[in-house]
């Protein structure tokens, strides 16, 4: 499914030939994100990502950068996460050279023009404000703050309004000079391409990229001893409920058992949460669960949005469904969860963008790259006993976190519900 190479300066390249496609996607991934920032630097990597679109010496304005893609009907974007920043573009195959030249230029040669920097500061402040206006987004941020208080893993990737206002050009360049180095980056290409040609292309364009020593991330601090509750007052029509449990890191041997536990609980319209909260009780339109895996930490989170008058009942219902997982999951239900997870993954693998970014993130973040068959095998190997063990290890009172955004001033009643939760 893929081939790999490493240039003499340490830049890793991974490709996946998809001869049936007419598009090609190029991903440029860098090991940098909010977990590499001190408190005063919060939001710096996200700010840098924005500035890479604002001009280079050969394309000195944002308009020239964007028109380069628009002229060939291509797509281009970037995302900053906690541990990685990803730039990508997707174009018709004949336009690969244009796309590759553009993305390399953007990431290696950004101008960081002071005037553009100040304009973009305003844009980012508006982006943060927009997130605060959405109570579901606030609930997601609040659960992270509750699970990982006073540390980068619990912060908004974009930082705070205060930190963004105070960020200097020199502070951002310091992080770029450390993290934007070949040994800390991956080029990932998927589409109707030839591996050797891709490697040769980037040898010519990136072989002279100077080496450097990247910084390490701030480690996760896991010291929770009792349930935590965090309630944010919001005059909203719904109560947005998030429960979070500490899970396992990306390389943990039981990672896929935790993923399947989430699949059983709240992924899909026939999952336990969806059936109980929506179909049986009519309490919620949206209810789901998900997992996250980082280098040294992980999480399983549950989300539901309900009428504020039903918040306590919904929370009791979710806690009851979580407790049931510790009694075990029947083989046929686990089989359904496996097929759901595998089916969604296999369908995503038909798109060059998904393939390129999936392989690229693995090459950057994991000890080894797995192909689709490897992942399918890992999922198929999960047993009911694995699920029950994962549930009993994770779903304990001292590992429970609750965040609620809604019209509530006093968290006491929610604290009582959490403290009395029968997860033992």
mmCIF file of C-alpha atoms in Angstrom:
data_model
loop_
_atom_site.group_PDB
_atom_site.id
_atom_site.type_symbol
_atom_site.label_atom_id
_atom_site.label_comp_id
_atom_site.label_asym_id
_atom_site.label_seq_id
_atom_site.Cartn_x
_atom_site.Cartn_y
_atom_site.Cartn_z
ATOM 1 C CA UNK A 1 0.000 0.000 0.000
ATOM 2 C CA UNK A 2 2.898 2.396 0.606
ATOM 3 C CA UNK A 3 6.625 2.949 0.090
ATOM 4 C CA UNK A 4 9.017 4.945 2.223
ATOM 5 C CA UNK A 5 12.322 6.792 1.885
ATOM 6 C CA UNK A 6 14.445 9.113 4.012
ATOM 7 C CA UNK A 7 16.608 11.886 2.577
ATOM 8 C CA UNK A 8 20.136 12.467 3.846
ATOM 9 C CA UNK A 9 18.960 15.394 5.984
ATOM 10 C CA UNK A 10 16.388 13.207 7.773
ATOM 11 C CA UNK A 11 13.240 14.223 5.864
ATOM 12 C CA UNK A 12 10.907 11.237 5.660
ATOM 13 C CA UNK A 13 8.836 10.580 2.533
ATOM 14 C CA UNK A 14 5.950 8.130 2.272
ATOM 15 C CA UNK A 15 3.881 7.484 -0.843
ATOM 16 C CA UNK A 16 0.866 5.414 -1.765
ATOM 17 C CA UNK A 17 0.243 4.612 -5.427
ATOM 18 C CA UNK A 18 -3.466 4.743 -6.296
ATOM 19 C CA UNK A 19 -3.432 4.218 -10.096
ATOM 20 C CA UNK A 20 -7.220 4.363 -10.450
ATOM 21 C CA UNK A 21 -7.419 7.973 -9.221
ATOM 22 C CA UNK A 22 -7.241 11.224 -11.154
ATOM 23 C CA UNK A 23 -6.159 13.315 -8.174
ATOM 24 C CA UNK A 24 -3.055 13.512 -6.045
ATOM 25 C CA UNK A 25 -2.794 14.751 -2.483
ATOM 26 C CA UNK A 26 0.370 16.059 -0.886
ATOM 27 C CA UNK A 27 0.645 16.331 2.888
ATOM 28 C CA UNK A 28 3.421 18.228 4.651
ATOM 29 C CA UNK A 29 3.369 17.278 8.344
ATOM 30 C CA UNK A 30 5.468 18.855 11.090
ATOM 31 C CA UNK A 31 5.881 17.663 14.669
ATOM 32 C CA UNK A 32 4.647 20.799 16.369
ATOM 33 C CA UNK A 33 1.465 21.905 18.088
ATOM 34 C CA UNK A 34 0.031 23.196 21.321
ATOM 35 C CA UNK A 35 1.817 20.575 23.451
ATOM 36 C CA UNK A 36 5.137 22.192 22.522
ATOM 37 C CA UNK A 37 4.131 25.639 23.777
ATOM 38 C CA UNK A 38 4.664 27.263 27.157
ATOM 39 C CA UNK A 39 1.766 29.242 28.612
ATOM 40 C CA UNK A 40 2.969 32.576 27.145
ATOM 41 C CA UNK A 41 3.419 30.864 23.751
ATOM 42 C CA UNK A 42 -0.093 29.379 23.700
ATOM 43 C CA UNK A 43 -1.483 29.472 20.163
ATOM 44 C CA UNK A 44 1.895 30.094 18.500
ATOM 45 C CA UNK A 45 1.882 27.046 16.227
ATOM 46 C CA UNK A 46 -1.664 27.807 15.103
ATOM 47 C CA UNK A 47 -0.592 31.397 14.389
ATOM 48 C CA UNK A 48 2.413 30.144 12.382
ATOM 49 C CA UNK A 49 0.141 27.890 10.340
ATOM 50 C CA UNK A 50 -1.944 30.912 9.351
ATOM 51 C CA UNK A 51 1.107 32.972 8.458
ATOM 52 C CA UNK A 52 2.437 30.333 6.070
ATOM 53 C CA UNK A 53 -0.485 31.236 3.779
ATOM 54 C CA UNK A 54 0.339 34.948 3.805
ATOM 55 C CA UNK A 55 3.185 35.130 1.336
ATOM 56 C CA UNK A 56 6.707 34.052 0.417
ATOM 57 C CA UNK A 57 9.493 35.895 -1.429
ATOM 58 C CA UNK A 58 8.353 34.414 -4.747
ATOM 59 C CA UNK A 59 4.621 34.759 -3.921
ATOM 60 C CA UNK A 60 4.591 37.918 -1.807
ATOM 61 C CA UNK A 61 0.848 38.282 -1.139
ATOM 62 C CA UNK A 62 -1.891 35.994 0.226
ATOM 63 C CA UNK A 63 -3.795 36.519 -3.010
ATOM 64 C CA UNK A 64 -0.960 35.101 -5.117
ATOM 65 C CA UNK A 65 -0.724 32.097 -2.795
ATOM 66 C CA UNK A 66 -4.433 31.314 -3.012
ATOM 67 C CA UNK A 67 -4.687 32.011 -6.739
ATOM 68 C CA UNK A 68 -1.967 29.446 -7.415
ATOM 69 C CA UNK A 69 -4.402 26.761 -6.278
ATOM 70 C CA UNK A 70 -7.537 28.380 -7.655
ATOM 71 C CA UNK A 71 -6.057 28.540 -11.163
ATOM 72 C CA UNK A 72 -5.841 24.735 -11.292
ATOM 73 C CA UNK A 73 -9.025 23.966 -9.321
ATOM 74 C CA UNK A 74 -7.067 22.605 -6.379
ATOM 75 C CA UNK A 75 -7.891 22.427 -2.698
ATOM 76 C CA UNK A 76 -5.517 23.545 0.023
ATOM 77 C CA UNK A 77 -5.753 23.859 3.791
ATOM 78 C CA UNK A 78 -3.930 23.264 7.042
ATOM 79 C CA UNK A 79 -4.707 22.236 10.609
ATOM 80 C CA UNK A 80 -2.894 22.590 13.896
ATOM 81 C CA UNK A 81 -3.432 19.964 16.566
ATOM 82 C CA UNK A 82 -1.815 19.202 19.893
ATOM 83 C CA UNK A 83 1.146 17.264 18.497
ATOM 84 C CA UNK A 84 1.257 17.920 14.761
ATOM 85 C CA UNK A 85 0.678 20.669 12.204
ATOM 86 C CA UNK A 86 -0.540 19.490 8.806
ATOM 87 C CA UNK A 87 -0.477 21.345 5.484
ATOM 88 C CA UNK A 88 -2.099 19.679 2.495
ATOM 89 C CA UNK A 89 -3.188 20.286 -1.056
ATOM 90 C CA UNK A 90 -5.178 18.154 -3.465
ATOM 91 C CA UNK A 91 -5.068 18.686 -7.216
ATOM 92 C CA UNK A 92 -5.702 16.892 -10.473
ATOM 93 C CA UNK A 93 -2.695 14.714 -11.252
ATOM 94 C CA UNK A 94 -1.288 16.927 -14.076
ATOM 95 C CA UNK A 95 -0.895 19.784 -11.601
ATOM 96 C CA UNK A 96 1.219 17.987 -8.987
ATOM 97 C CA UNK A 97 4.344 20.042 -9.713
ATOM 98 C CA UNK A 98 2.454 23.300 -9.144
ATOM 99 C CA UNK A 99 0.970 22.100 -5.869
ATOM 100 C CA UNK A 100 4.219 20.664 -4.548
ATOM 101 C CA UNK A 101 6.190 23.784 -5.416
ATOM 102 C CA UNK A 102 3.602 25.938 -3.665
ATOM 103 C CA UNK A 103 3.366 23.975 -0.434
ATOM 104 C CA UNK A 104 7.142 23.618 -0.117
ATOM 105 C CA UNK A 105 7.541 27.340 -0.699
ATOM 106 C CA UNK A 106 4.880 28.205 1.886
ATOM 107 C CA UNK A 107 6.300 26.026 4.634
ATOM 108 C CA UNK A 108 9.985 26.680 4.022
ATOM 109 C CA UNK A 109 9.925 30.358 3.057
ATOM 110 C CA UNK A 110 7.112 32.233 4.806
ATOM 111 C CA UNK A 111 7.651 35.979 4.919
ATOM 112 C CA UNK A 112 6.205 36.567 8.378
ATOM 113 C CA UNK A 113 5.547 40.087 7.167
ATOM 114 C CA UNK A 114 4.799 42.280 10.204
ATOM 115 C CA UNK A 115 1.804 43.918 8.528
ATOM 116 C CA UNK A 116 0.271 40.574 7.549
ATOM 117 C CA UNK A 117 1.045 39.255 11.026
ATOM 118 C CA UNK A 118 -0.989 41.992 12.676
ATOM 119 C CA UNK A 119 -3.894 41.519 10.276
ATOM 120 C CA UNK A 120 -3.877 37.785 10.918
ATOM 121 C CA UNK A 121 -3.786 38.355 14.670
ATOM 122 C CA UNK A 122 -7.215 39.931 14.283
ATOM 123 C CA UNK A 123 -8.432 37.007 12.172
ATOM 124 C CA UNK A 124 -7.334 34.492 14.810
ATOM 125 C CA UNK A 125 -8.985 36.463 17.594
ATOM 126 C CA UNK A 126 -12.216 36.283 15.592
ATOM 127 C CA UNK A 127 -11.718 32.541 15.144
ATOM 128 C CA UNK A 128 -11.373 32.112 18.913
ATOM 129 C CA UNK A 129 -14.436 34.280 19.486
ATOM 130 C CA UNK A 130 -16.453 32.173 17.042
ATOM 131 C CA UNK A 131 -15.535 29.044 18.975
ATOM 132 C CA UNK A 132 -16.714 30.621 22.226
ATOM 133 C CA UNK A 133 -20.074 31.387 20.597
ATOM 134 C CA UNK A 134 -20.750 27.674 20.055
ATOM 135 C CA UNK A 135 -21.622 25.928 23.326
ATOM 136 C CA UNK A 136 -20.815 22.474 21.921
ATOM 137 C CA UNK A 137 -17.283 23.668 21.107
ATOM 138 C CA UNK A 138 -17.011 25.213 24.566
ATOM 139 C CA UNK A 139 -18.044 21.927 26.156
ATOM 140 C CA UNK A 140 -15.309 20.127 24.215
ATOM 141 C CA UNK A 141 -12.701 22.614 25.411
ATOM 142 C CA UNK A 142 -14.044 22.507 28.956
ATOM 143 C CA UNK A 143 -13.722 18.736 29.215
ATOM 144 C CA UNK A 144 -10.091 18.946 28.114
ATOM 145 C CA UNK A 145 -9.404 21.627 30.712
ATOM 146 C CA UNK A 146 -11.071 19.439 33.335
ATOM 147 C CA UNK A 147 -9.118 16.308 32.433
ATOM 148 C CA UNK A 148 -5.742 18.031 32.023
ATOM 149 C CA UNK A 149 -5.845 21.202 34.133
ATOM 150 C CA UNK A 150 -3.042 23.765 34.005
ATOM 151 C CA UNK A 151 -1.070 22.072 31.228
ATOM 152 C CA UNK A 152 -0.827 22.320 27.414
ATOM 153 C CA UNK A 153 -2.868 19.159 26.791
ATOM 154 C CA UNK A 154 -5.868 20.862 28.389
ATOM 155 C CA UNK A 155 -5.567 24.151 26.494
ATOM 156 C CA UNK A 156 -7.287 25.362 23.358
ATOM 157 C CA UNK A 157 -4.935 24.653 20.443
ATOM 158 C CA UNK A 158 -5.499 28.234 19.290
ATOM 159 C CA UNK A 159 -4.442 29.651 22.639
ATOM 160 C CA UNK A 160 -6.363 32.378 24.459
ATOM 161 C CA UNK A 161 -7.234 35.894 23.414
ATOM 162 C CA UNK A 162 -4.652 37.140 25.903
ATOM 163 C CA UNK A 163 -1.832 34.904 24.651
ATOM 164 C CA UNK A 164 -2.583 35.614 20.969
ATOM 165 C CA UNK A 165 -2.582 39.361 21.605
ATOM 166 C CA UNK A 166 0.823 39.094 23.285
ATOM 167 C CA UNK A 167 2.573 36.727 20.837
ATOM 168 C CA UNK A 168 5.565 38.291 19.102
ATOM 169 C CA UNK A 169 7.112 37.524 15.755
ATOM 170 C CA UNK A 170 10.354 36.500 17.488
ATOM 171 C CA UNK A 171 8.537 34.025 19.756
ATOM 172 C CA UNK A 172 6.918 32.341 16.761
ATOM 173 C CA UNK A 173 10.161 32.231 14.798
ATOM 174 C CA UNK A 174 11.889 30.566 17.743
ATOM 175 C CA UNK A 175 9.444 27.665 17.620
ATOM 176 C CA UNK A 176 9.628 27.480 13.821
ATOM 177 C CA UNK A 177 13.426 27.312 13.894
ATOM 178 C CA UNK A 178 13.255 24.392 16.310
ATOM 179 C CA UNK A 179 10.329 22.382 14.945
ATOM 180 C CA UNK A 180 10.310 23.120 11.212
ATOM 181 C CA UNK A 181 13.378 20.966 10.502
ATOM 182 C CA UNK A 182 13.663 17.895 8.228
ATOM 183 C CA UNK A 183 14.061 15.317 10.996
ATOM 184 C CA UNK A 184 10.759 16.529 12.458
ATOM 185 C CA UNK A 185 8.744 16.511 9.216
ATOM 186 C CA UNK A 186 7.122 14.065 6.815
ATOM 187 C CA UNK A 187 6.096 14.408 3.167
ATOM 188 C CA UNK A 188 3.169 12.130 2.301
ATOM 189 C CA UNK A 189 1.808 11.746 -1.240
ATOM 190 C CA UNK A 190 -1.088 9.591 -2.451
ATOM 191 C CA UNK A 191 -2.544 9.252 -5.926
ATOM 192 C CA UNK A 192 -1.595 8.153 -9.416
ATOM 193 C CA UNK A 193 2.122 8.666 -8.742
ATOM 194 C CA UNK A 194 5.458 6.864 -8.926
ATOM 195 C CA UNK A 195 7.409 6.586 -5.677
ATOM 196 C CA UNK A 196 10.855 7.073 -7.171
ATOM 197 C CA UNK A 197 9.755 10.177 -9.076
ATOM 198 C CA UNK A 198 8.296 11.689 -5.910
ATOM 199 C CA UNK A 199 11.459 10.996 -3.916
ATOM 200 C CA UNK A 200 13.588 12.528 -6.684
ATOM 201 C CA UNK A 201 11.347 15.617 -6.796
ATOM 202 C CA UNK A 202 11.730 16.271 -3.078
ATOM 203 C CA UNK A 203 15.423 15.443 -3.121
ATOM 204 C CA UNK A 204 15.818 18.347 -5.546
ATOM 205 C CA UNK A 205 13.547 20.752 -3.663
ATOM 206 C CA UNK A 206 14.153 19.761 -0.031
ATOM 207 C CA UNK A 207 17.539 18.064 0.039
ATOM 208 C CA UNK A 208 19.203 21.328 1.107
ATOM 209 C CA UNK A 209 16.825 21.931 4.033
ATOM 210 C CA UNK A 210 19.156 22.553 7.021
ATOM 211 C CA UNK A 211 19.028 20.058 9.865
ATOM 212 C CA UNK A 212 18.069 21.047 13.405
ATOM 213 C CA UNK A 213 17.192 19.689 16.831
ATOM 214 C CA UNK A 214 13.448 19.792 17.619
ATOM 215 C CA UNK A 215 12.070 20.519 21.058
ATOM 216 C CA UNK A 216 10.238 17.872 23.058
ATOM 217 C CA UNK A 217 6.616 18.250 24.065
ATOM 218 C CA UNK A 218 5.387 19.055 27.554
ATOM 219 C CA UNK A 219 4.482 15.668 29.107
ATOM 220 C CA UNK A 220 0.989 14.923 30.317
ATOM 221 C CA UNK A 221 0.435 15.230 34.074
ATOM 222 C CA UNK A 222 -1.968 12.523 35.209
ATOM 223 C CA UNK A 223 -2.700 12.998 38.910
ATOM 224 C CA UNK A 224 -6.483 12.685 39.171
ATOM 225 C CA UNK A 225 -7.678 11.095 42.410
ATOM 226 C CA UNK A 226 -11.421 11.851 42.405
ATOM 227 C CA UNK A 227 -14.228 12.791 39.991
ATOM 228 C CA UNK A 228 -14.084 16.332 38.610
ATOM 229 C CA UNK A 229 -17.006 18.535 37.565
ATOM 230 C CA UNK A 230 -16.808 21.781 35.606
ATOM 231 C CA UNK A 231 -19.964 23.756 34.784
ATOM 232 C CA UNK A 232 -20.031 26.897 32.618
ATOM 233 C CA UNK A 233 -23.078 29.129 32.738
ATOM 234 C CA UNK A 234 -24.556 29.766 29.295
ATOM 235 C CA UNK A 235 -28.069 30.966 28.499
ATOM 236 C CA UNK A 236 -28.547 28.307 25.845
ATOM 237 C CA UNK A 237 -31.502 26.272 24.671
ATOM 238 C CA UNK A 238 -29.625 23.040 25.337
ATOM 239 C CA UNK A 239 -27.318 21.644 27.960
ATOM 240 C CA UNK A 240 -24.118 20.371 26.377
ATOM 241 C CA UNK A 241 -22.780 17.435 28.376
ATOM 242 C CA UNK A 242 -19.295 15.957 28.037
ATOM 243 C CA UNK A 243 -17.920 13.099 30.089
ATOM 244 C CA UNK A 244 -14.247 12.241 29.781
ATOM 245 C CA UNK A 245 -12.116 9.347 30.979
ATOM 246 C CA UNK A 246 -8.356 9.023 30.733
ATOM 247 C CA UNK A 247 -7.516 6.373 28.145
ATOM 248 C CA UNK A 248 -4.322 4.989 26.628
ATOM 249 C CA UNK A 249 -1.508 6.408 24.430
ATOM 250 C CA UNK A 250 -1.241 5.759 20.704
ATOM 251 C CA UNK A 251 1.271 2.899 21.070
ATOM 252 C CA UNK A 252 -0.529 1.103 23.907
ATOM 253 C CA UNK A 253 -1.143 -2.590 23.119
ATOM 254 C CA UNK A 254 -4.819 -2.268 24.103
ATOM 255 C CA UNK A 255 -5.474 0.820 21.998
ATOM 256 C CA UNK A 256 -7.929 -0.965 19.717
ATOM 257 C CA UNK A 257 -9.847 -2.452 22.629
ATOM 258 C CA UNK A 258 -10.491 1.083 23.875
ATOM 259 C CA UNK A 259 -11.536 2.116 20.363
ATOM 260 C CA UNK A 260 -13.988 -0.753 20.114
ATOM 261 C CA UNK A 261 -15.365 0.108 23.551
ATOM 262 C CA UNK A 262 -16.211 3.560 22.217
ATOM 263 C CA UNK A 263 -17.674 2.051 19.051
ATOM 264 C CA UNK A 264 -20.043 -0.115 21.096
ATOM 265 C CA UNK A 265 -20.982 2.763 23.350
ATOM 266 C CA UNK A 266 -21.598 5.672 21.025
ATOM 267 C CA UNK A 267 -20.480 5.395 17.410
ATOM 268 C CA UNK A 268 -23.269 4.900 14.910
ATOM 269 C CA UNK A 269 -27.051 5.076 15.020
ATOM 270 C CA UNK A 270 -27.374 1.618 16.589
ATOM 271 C CA UNK A 271 -24.836 2.237 19.352
ATOM 272 C CA UNK A 272 -25.956 1.912 22.944
ATOM 273 C CA UNK A 273 -25.982 5.611 23.718
ATOM 274 C CA UNK A 274 -27.828 6.593 20.565
ATOM 275 C CA UNK A 275 -30.490 3.946 21.074
ATOM 276 C CA UNK A 276 -31.022 4.699 24.761
ATOM 277 C CA UNK A 277 -30.819 8.496 24.760
ATOM 278 C CA UNK A 278 -32.553 9.162 21.446
ATOM 279 C CA UNK A 279 -34.634 6.215 20.355
ATOM 280 C CA UNK A 280 -35.847 4.921 23.735
ATOM 281 C CA UNK A 281 -36.034 8.056 25.878
ATOM 282 C CA UNK A 282 -36.216 10.873 23.319
ATOM 283 C CA UNK A 283 -33.770 12.939 25.350
ATOM 284 C CA UNK A 284 -31.248 13.948 22.697
ATOM 285 C CA UNK A 285 -30.913 14.578 19.009
ATOM 286 C CA UNK A 286 -27.154 14.074 19.117
ATOM 287 C CA UNK A 287 -25.217 11.663 21.317
ATOM 288 C CA UNK A 288 -21.894 10.025 20.590
ATOM 289 C CA UNK A 289 -18.540 8.923 21.970
ATOM 290 C CA UNK A 290 -14.995 9.035 20.640
ATOM 291 C CA UNK A 291 -11.417 8.223 21.588
ATOM 292 C CA UNK A 292 -8.195 10.198 21.312
ATOM 293 C CA UNK A 293 -4.649 8.859 21.533
ATOM 294 C CA UNK A 294 -1.563 10.989 22.142
ATOM 295 C CA UNK A 295 2.102 10.126 22.650
ATOM 296 C CA UNK A 296 1.781 9.676 26.411
ATOM 297 C CA UNK A 297 -1.945 9.946 27.159
ATOM 298 C CA UNK A 298 -5.384 9.208 25.797
ATOM 299 C CA UNK A 299 -9.072 9.766 26.403
ATOM 300 C CA UNK A 300 -12.549 8.498 25.764
ATOM 301 C CA UNK A 301 -15.195 11.220 25.650
ATOM 302 C CA UNK A 302 -18.991 11.106 25.558
ATOM 303 C CA UNK A 303 -21.120 13.997 24.312
ATOM 304 C CA UNK A 304 -24.859 14.685 24.384
ATOM 305 C CA UNK A 305 -26.982 17.818 23.937
ATOM 306 C CA UNK A 306 -30.314 17.854 25.771
ATOM 307 C CA UNK A 307 -33.021 20.121 27.108
ATOM 308 C CA UNK A 308 -31.604 21.655 30.329
ATOM 309 C CA UNK A 309 -34.563 20.232 32.259
ATOM 310 C CA UNK A 310 -33.393 16.754 31.235
ATOM 311 C CA UNK A 311 -29.694 17.245 31.944
ATOM 312 C CA UNK A 312 -29.672 15.289 35.207
ATOM 313 C CA UNK A 313 -31.688 12.424 33.696
ATOM 314 C CA UNK A 314 -29.446 12.316 30.640
ATOM 315 C CA UNK A 315 -26.346 12.219 32.819
ATOM 316 C CA UNK A 316 -27.798 9.394 34.910
ATOM 317 C CA UNK A 317 -28.630 7.482 31.714
ATOM 318 C CA UNK A 318 -25.103 7.913 30.301
ATOM 319 C CA UNK A 319 -23.525 6.799 33.576
ATOM 320 C CA UNK A 320 -25.774 3.725 33.640
ATOM 321 C CA UNK A 321 -24.749 2.790 30.084
ATOM 322 C CA UNK A 322 -21.086 3.208 31.000
ATOM 323 C CA UNK A 323 -21.513 0.945 34.018
ATOM 324 C CA UNK A 324 -23.102 -1.769 31.854
ATOM 325 C CA UNK A 325 -19.943 -1.942 29.734
ATOM 326 C CA UNK A 326 -18.088 -3.383 32.722
ATOM 327 C CA UNK A 327 -20.431 -6.392 32.686
ATOM 328 C CA UNK A 328 -19.113 -7.365 29.254
ATOM 329 C CA UNK A 329 -20.136 -6.995 25.622
ATOM 330 C CA UNK A 330 -21.677 -9.950 23.742
ATOM 331 C CA UNK A 331 -19.693 -11.335 20.819
ATOM 332 C CA UNK A 332 -22.317 -10.382 18.244
ATOM 333 C CA UNK A 333 -22.399 -6.758 19.443
ATOM 334 C CA UNK A 334 -18.622 -6.577 19.368
ATOM 335 C CA UNK A 335 -18.656 -8.029 15.856
ATOM 336 C CA UNK A 336 -21.042 -5.268 14.741
ATOM 337 C CA UNK A 337 -18.802 -2.601 16.303
ATOM 338 C CA UNK A 338 -15.766 -4.049 14.526
ATOM 339 C CA UNK A 339 -17.477 -4.077 11.148
ATOM 340 C CA UNK A 340 -18.680 -0.513 11.676
ATOM 341 C CA UNK A 341 -15.158 0.707 12.464
ATOM 342 C CA UNK A 342 -13.540 -1.242 9.628
ATOM 343 C CA UNK A 343 -16.182 -0.197 7.121
ATOM 344 C CA UNK A 344 -15.761 3.488 7.898
ATOM 345 C CA UNK A 345 -11.983 3.215 7.637
ATOM 346 C CA UNK A 346 -12.054 1.288 4.361
ATOM 347 C CA UNK A 347 -14.427 3.792 2.757
ATOM 348 C CA UNK A 348 -12.155 6.670 3.781
ATOM 349 C CA UNK A 349 -9.249 4.951 2.074
ATOM 350 C CA UNK A 350 -10.824 5.551 -1.355
ATOM 351 C CA UNK A 351 -9.835 9.230 -1.185
ATOM 352 C CA UNK A 352 -6.276 10.389 -1.867
ATOM 353 C CA UNK A 353 -6.436 13.044 0.846
ATOM 354 C CA UNK A 354 -7.447 10.583 3.555
ATOM 355 C CA UNK A 355 -4.766 8.119 2.491
ATOM 356 C CA UNK A 356 -1.993 10.717 2.348
ATOM 357 C CA UNK A 357 -2.772 12.244 5.733
ATOM 358 C CA UNK A 358 -3.404 8.888 7.427
ATOM 359 C CA UNK A 359 -0.051 7.514 6.292
ATOM 360 C CA UNK A 360 1.769 10.778 6.928
ATOM 361 C CA UNK A 361 0.518 11.102 10.492
ATOM 362 C CA UNK A 362 1.525 7.523 11.239
ATOM 363 C CA UNK A 363 4.990 8.064 9.798
ATOM 364 C CA UNK A 364 5.435 11.150 11.948
ATOM 365 C CA UNK A 365 3.820 10.019 15.194
ATOM 366 C CA UNK A 366 4.077 6.237 15.514
ATOM 367 C CA UNK A 367 6.873 3.731 15.789
ATOM 368 C CA UNK A 368 5.831 1.989 12.585
ATOM 369 C CA UNK A 369 3.394 2.590 9.759
ATOM 370 C CA UNK A 370 0.511 0.154 9.489
ATOM 371 C CA UNK A 371 -1.417 -0.478 6.315
ATOM 372 C CA UNK A 372 -5.145 -1.062 6.199
ATOM 373 C CA UNK A 373 -4.789 -4.826 6.528
ATOM 374 C CA UNK A 374 -2.650 -4.362 9.648
ATOM 375 C CA UNK A 375 -5.324 -2.222 11.290
ATOM 376 C CA UNK A 376 -8.097 -4.626 10.281
ATOM 377 C CA UNK A 377 -6.120 -7.463 11.874
ATOM 378 C CA UNK A 378 -5.672 -5.479 15.098
ATOM 379 C CA UNK A 379 -9.381 -4.704 15.252
ATOM 380 C CA UNK A 380 -10.372 -8.298 14.518
ATOM 381 C CA UNK A 381 -8.068 -9.516 17.301
ATOM 382 C CA UNK A 382 -9.996 -7.605 19.995
ATOM 383 C CA UNK A 383 -11.923 -10.055 22.177
ATOM 384 C CA UNK A 384 -14.877 -9.553 24.543
ATOM 385 C CA UNK A 385 -12.412 -10.146 27.369
ATOM 386 C CA UNK A 386 -10.232 -7.290 26.083
ATOM 387 C CA UNK A 387 -13.241 -4.984 26.064
ATOM 388 C CA UNK A 388 -14.278 -5.907 29.582
ATOM 389 C CA UNK A 389 -10.738 -5.399 30.877
ATOM 390 C CA UNK A 390 -10.537 -1.986 29.200
ATOM 391 C CA UNK A 391 -13.904 -0.979 30.649
ATOM 392 C CA UNK A 392 -12.961 -2.062 34.163
ATOM 393 C CA UNK A 393 -9.621 -0.253 34.002
ATOM 394 C CA UNK A 394 -10.994 2.989 32.570
ATOM 395 C CA UNK A 395 -14.508 3.358 33.971
ATOM 396 C CA UNK A 396 -13.751 4.029 37.619
ATOM 397 C CA UNK A 397 -14.956 6.995 39.708
ATOM 398 C CA UNK A 398 -11.501 8.511 40.189
ATOM 399 C CA UNK A 399 -11.122 8.635 36.402
ATOM 400 C CA UNK A 400 -14.428 10.420 35.713
ATOM 401 C CA UNK A 401 -14.621 13.993 34.446
ATOM 402 C CA UNK A 402 -17.757 15.965 33.635
ATOM 403 C CA UNK A 403 -18.107 19.258 31.782
ATOM 404 C CA UNK A 404 -21.460 20.947 31.161
ATOM 405 C CA UNK A 405 -22.240 24.164 29.309
ATOM 406 C CA UNK A 406 -25.765 25.408 29.874
ATOM 407 C CA UNK A 407 -28.087 27.535 32.011
ATOM 408 C CA UNK A 408 -26.761 26.282 35.339
ATOM 409 C CA UNK A 409 -25.261 28.391 38.101
ATOM 410 C CA UNK A 410 -24.618 25.700 40.676
ATOM 411 C CA UNK A 411 -22.642 22.534 39.850
ATOM 412 C CA UNK A 412 -23.606 20.876 43.167
ATOM 413 C CA UNK A 413 -26.344 18.604 41.837
ATOM 414 C CA UNK A 414 -24.123 17.363 39.025
ATOM 415 C CA UNK A 415 -21.298 16.802 41.487
ATOM 416 C CA UNK A 416 -23.645 14.689 43.612
ATOM 417 C CA UNK A 417 -24.629 12.584 40.604
ATOM 418 C CA UNK A 418 -21.011 12.016 39.666
ATOM 419 C CA UNK A 419 -19.932 11.253 43.219
ATOM 420 C CA UNK A 420 -22.691 8.668 43.560
ATOM 421 C CA UNK A 421 -22.129 7.095 40.147
ATOM 422 C CA UNK A 422 -22.160 3.296 40.422
ATOM 423 C CA UNK A 423 -19.089 2.659 38.303
ATOM 424 C CA UNK A 424 -17.462 0.351 40.845
#
